[in-house]
Amino acid sequence: MDDGLTGLIGLARKAGKAEVGEEPVTAAATAHKARLILLSSDAAENTAKRARRLGESGNCPVITPGLTKAQLGAALGRSSCALVALTDVGFAASVVKKLSARDPETYGAVAERLSHKAEKTQRRRKEQRQREKAAQARARKPWAPPAK
């Protein structure tokens, strides 16, 4: 039913690209490191208000994927969880893409925005790797034997 959504969220946590709980999410959002904030469907109203405020201040979307605290917590290896911040734009784009496949009207615009950011980030990383390779090639001595 969830199309691998909980597995993807769990994978983000294992990769160290997810902040779990209210305080870590607050820290990630205020540092502008959060790319997407996930809010459980049964979170308290104060938590939802705080999440929306954090999303506005951190310039990241806040979405409710339709998972309860127990389901979101199970995906993260906890008993329950109301807030999760994904700090990697690739994971955030993948999560919203899965949600957009289910409900394009609700998540389509966010999916478009995050996929554009993910492509831009990937392009920058590729360019950075190419610059590093070129610098290494320039640093090699022409008379030295090739490294094995």
mmCIF file of C-alpha atoms in Angstrom:
data_model
loop_
_atom_site.group_PDB
_atom_site.id
_atom_site.type_symbol
_atom_site.label_atom_id
_atom_site.label_comp_id
_atom_site.label_asym_id
_atom_site.label_seq_id
_atom_site.Cartn_x
_atom_site.Cartn_y
_atom_site.Cartn_z
ATOM 1 C CA MET A 1 0.000 0.000 0.000
ATOM 2 C CA ASP A 2 2.802 2.451 0.782
ATOM 3 C CA ASP A 3 4.791 1.630 -2.407
ATOM 4 C CA GLY A 4 8.093 1.323 -0.521
ATOM 5 C CA LEU A 5 7.740 4.734 1.081
ATOM 6 C CA THR A 6 8.526 3.547 4.608
ATOM 7 C CA GLY A 7 11.500 1.575 3.309
ATOM 8 C CA LEU A 8 12.874 4.676 1.612
ATOM 9 C CA ILE A 9 12.463 6.719 4.794
ATOM 10 C CA GLY A 10 14.226 3.979 6.773
ATOM 11 C CA LEU A 11 17.037 3.907 4.222
ATOM 12 C CA ALA A 12 17.489 7.667 4.596
ATOM 13 C CA ARG A 13 17.816 7.224 8.363
ATOM 14 C CA LYS A 14 20.391 4.447 7.943
ATOM 15 C CA ALA A 15 22.349 6.647 5.528
ATOM 16 C CA GLY A 16 22.393 9.437 8.112
ATOM 17 C CA LYS A 17 20.265 11.708 5.935
ATOM 18 C CA ALA A 18 17.257 11.959 8.266
ATOM 19 C CA GLU A 19 16.783 13.884 11.493
ATOM 20 C CA VAL A 20 14.222 12.245 13.764
ATOM 21 C CA GLY A 21 12.288 14.001 16.511
ATOM 22 C CA GLU A 22 11.361 17.553 17.312
ATOM 23 C CA GLU A 23 14.710 18.934 18.500
ATOM 24 C CA PRO A 24 16.882 17.490 15.683
ATOM 25 C CA VAL A 25 14.311 18.578 13.084
ATOM 26 C CA THR A 26 14.315 22.079 14.569
ATOM 27 C CA ALA A 27 18.110 22.213 14.448
ATOM 28 C CA ALA A 28 18.204 20.989 10.827
ATOM 29 C CA ALA A 29 15.513 23.425 9.694
ATOM 30 C CA THR A 30 17.038 26.461 11.381
ATOM 31 C CA ALA A 31 20.450 25.574 9.906
ATOM 32 C CA HIS A 32 18.785 25.342 6.449
ATOM 33 C CA LYS A 33 19.878 21.711 6.085
ATOM 34 C CA ALA A 34 16.384 20.197 5.974
ATOM 35 C CA ARG A 35 15.112 19.570 2.442
ATOM 36 C CA LEU A 36 11.752 18.051 3.403
ATOM 37 C CA ILE A 37 9.854 17.749 6.683
ATOM 38 C CA LEU A 38 7.485 14.802 7.081
ATOM 39 C CA LEU A 39 4.662 15.180 9.572
ATOM 40 C CA SER A 40 2.631 12.218 10.801
ATOM 41 C CA SER A 41 -1.094 12.309 10.132
ATOM 42 C CA ASP A 42 -1.993 12.032 13.812
ATOM 43 C CA ALA A 43 0.484 14.596 15.140
ATOM 44 C CA ALA A 44 -0.760 17.108 17.693
ATOM 45 C CA GLU A 45 -1.929 20.492 16.453
ATOM 46 C CA ASN A 46 0.928 22.296 18.226
ATOM 47 C CA THR A 47 3.437 19.974 16.546
ATOM 48 C CA ALA A 48 1.837 20.634 13.160
ATOM 49 C CA LYS A 49 1.996 24.404 13.712
ATOM 50 C CA ARG A 50 5.626 24.171 14.789
ATOM 51 C CA ALA A 51 6.474 22.049 11.738
ATOM 52 C CA ARG A 52 4.845 24.566 9.382
ATOM 53 C CA ARG A 53 6.712 27.405 11.054
ATOM 54 C CA LEU A 54 9.992 25.492 10.743
ATOM 55 C CA GLY A 55 9.269 24.807 7.091
ATOM 56 C CA GLU A 56 8.720 28.496 6.428
ATOM 57 C CA SER A 57 11.845 29.576 8.292
ATOM 58 C CA GLY A 58 13.990 26.828 6.759
ATOM 59 C CA ASN A 59 12.514 27.230 3.256
ATOM 60 C CA CYS A 60 11.566 23.560 2.957
ATOM 61 C CA PRO A 61 8.201 21.938 2.279
ATOM 62 C CA VAL A 62 6.243 20.272 5.075
ATOM 63 C CA ILE A 63 4.080 17.383 3.933
ATOM 64 C CA THR A 64 1.891 14.790 5.578
ATOM 65 C CA PRO A 65 2.476 11.471 3.797
ATOM 66 C CA GLY A 66 -0.548 9.791 5.368
ATOM 67 C CA LEU A 67 1.471 7.743 7.863
ATOM 68 C CA THR A 68 0.572 7.608 11.536
ATOM 69 C CA LYS A 69 3.105 8.120 14.310
ATOM 70 C CA ALA A 70 3.391 4.352 14.738
ATOM 71 C CA GLN A 71 3.935 3.715 11.010
ATOM 72 C CA LEU A 72 6.478 6.516 10.682
ATOM 73 C CA GLY A 73 8.220 5.349 13.848
ATOM 74 C CA ALA A 74 8.328 1.753 12.600
ATOM 75 C CA ALA A 75 10.022 2.918 9.406
ATOM 76 C CA LEU A 76 12.676 4.631 11.525
ATOM 77 C CA GLY A 77 13.169 1.869 14.075
ATOM 78 C CA ARG A 78 11.269 3.620 16.871
ATOM 79 C CA SER A 79 7.971 3.071 18.608
ATOM 80 C CA SER A 80 6.521 6.350 17.339
ATOM 81 C CA CYS A 81 7.626 9.521 15.605
ATOM 82 C CA ALA A 82 5.727 12.677 14.660
ATOM 83 C CA LEU A 83 8.420 14.647 12.778
ATOM 84 C CA VAL A 84 11.214 13.660 10.386
ATOM 85 C CA ALA A 85 13.441 15.974 8.371
ATOM 86 C CA LEU A 86 15.206 14.594 5.304
ATOM 87 C CA THR A 87 18.504 16.416 4.802
ATOM 88 C CA ASP A 88 19.428 14.938 1.413
ATOM 89 C CA VAL A 89 17.664 16.404 -1.598
ATOM 90 C CA GLY A 90 17.828 13.082 -3.469
ATOM 91 C CA PHE A 91 15.985 11.202 -0.737
ATOM 92 C CA ALA A 92 13.498 14.054 -0.379
ATOM 93 C CA ALA A 93 12.799 14.052 -4.123
ATOM 94 C CA SER A 94 12.348 10.273 -4.144
ATOM 95 C CA VAL A 95 9.893 10.350 -1.236
ATOM 96 C CA VAL A 96 7.804 13.101 -2.813
ATOM 97 C CA LYS A 97 7.940 11.350 -6.198
ATOM 98 C CA LYS A 98 6.421 8.245 -4.623
ATOM 99 C CA LEU A 99 3.740 10.356 -2.960
ATOM 100 C CA SER A 100 3.101 12.220 -6.213
ATOM 101 C CA ALA A 101 2.461 8.935 -8.021
ATOM 102 C CA ARG A 102 -0.362 8.341 -5.521
ATOM 103 C CA ASP A 103 -1.803 11.853 -5.421
ATOM 104 C CA PRO A 104 -0.439 14.160 -8.160
ATOM 105 C CA GLU A 105 -2.722 17.070 -7.257
ATOM 106 C CA THR A 106 -1.442 17.349 -3.708
ATOM 107 C CA TYR A 107 2.243 16.531 -4.161
ATOM 108 C CA GLY A 108 2.885 17.352 -7.848
ATOM 109 C CA ALA A 109 4.244 20.875 -7.368
ATOM 110 C CA VAL A 110 6.504 19.847 -4.491
ATOM 111 C CA ALA A 111 7.766 16.856 -6.488
ATOM 112 C CA GLU A 112 8.603 19.089 -9.440
ATOM 113 C CA ARG A 113 10.489 21.564 -7.250
ATOM 114 C CA LEU A 114 12.486 18.920 -5.385
ATOM 115 C CA SER A 115 13.345 16.928 -8.520
ATOM 116 C CA HIS A 116 14.696 20.138 -10.090
ATOM 117 C CA LYS A 117 16.821 20.761 -6.973
ATOM 118 C CA ALA A 118 18.050 17.147 -6.996
ATOM 119 C CA GLU A 119 19.116 17.383 -10.655
ATOM 120 C CA LYS A 120 20.916 20.649 -9.965
ATOM 121 C CA THR A 121 22.729 19.150 -6.968
ATOM 122 C CA GLN A 122 23.719 16.061 -8.937
ATOM 123 C CA ARG A 123 25.073 18.213 -11.768
ATOM 124 C CA ARG A 124 27.130 20.292 -9.317
ATOM 125 C CA ARG A 125 28.570 17.179 -7.672
ATOM 126 C CA LYS A 126 29.542 15.768 -11.069
ATOM 127 C CA GLU A 127 31.275 19.025 -12.033
ATOM 128 C CA GLN A 128 33.105 19.047 -8.698
ATOM 129 C CA ARG A 129 34.368 15.479 -9.274
ATOM 130 C CA GLN A 130 35.586 16.459 -12.744
ATOM 131 C CA ARG A 131 37.477 19.459 -11.314
ATOM 132 C CA GLU A 132 39.067 17.257 -8.656
ATOM 133 C CA LYS A 133 40.146 14.702 -11.273
ATOM 134 C CA ALA A 134 41.663 17.435 -13.414
ATOM 135 C CA ALA A 135 43.553 18.817 -10.426
ATOM 136 C CA GLN A 136 44.919 15.362 -9.647
ATOM 137 C CA ALA A 137 46.020 14.920 -13.258
ATOM 138 C CA ARG A 138 47.843 18.269 -13.155
ATOM 139 C CA ALA A 139 49.518 17.339 -9.874
ATOM 140 C CA ARG A 140 51.071 14.166 -11.314
ATOM 141 C CA LYS A 141 54.673 14.440 -12.341
ATOM 142 C CA PRO A 142 55.205 13.741 -16.046
ATOM 143 C CA TRP A 143 58.339 11.703 -15.328
ATOM 144 C CA ALA A 144 56.829 9.594 -12.560
ATOM 145 C CA PRO A 145 55.554 6.113 -13.388
ATOM 146 C CA PRO A 146 51.756 5.751 -13.312
ATOM 147 C CA ALA A 147 50.248 4.797 -9.961
ATOM 148 C CA LYS A 148 49.025 1.244 -9.684
#
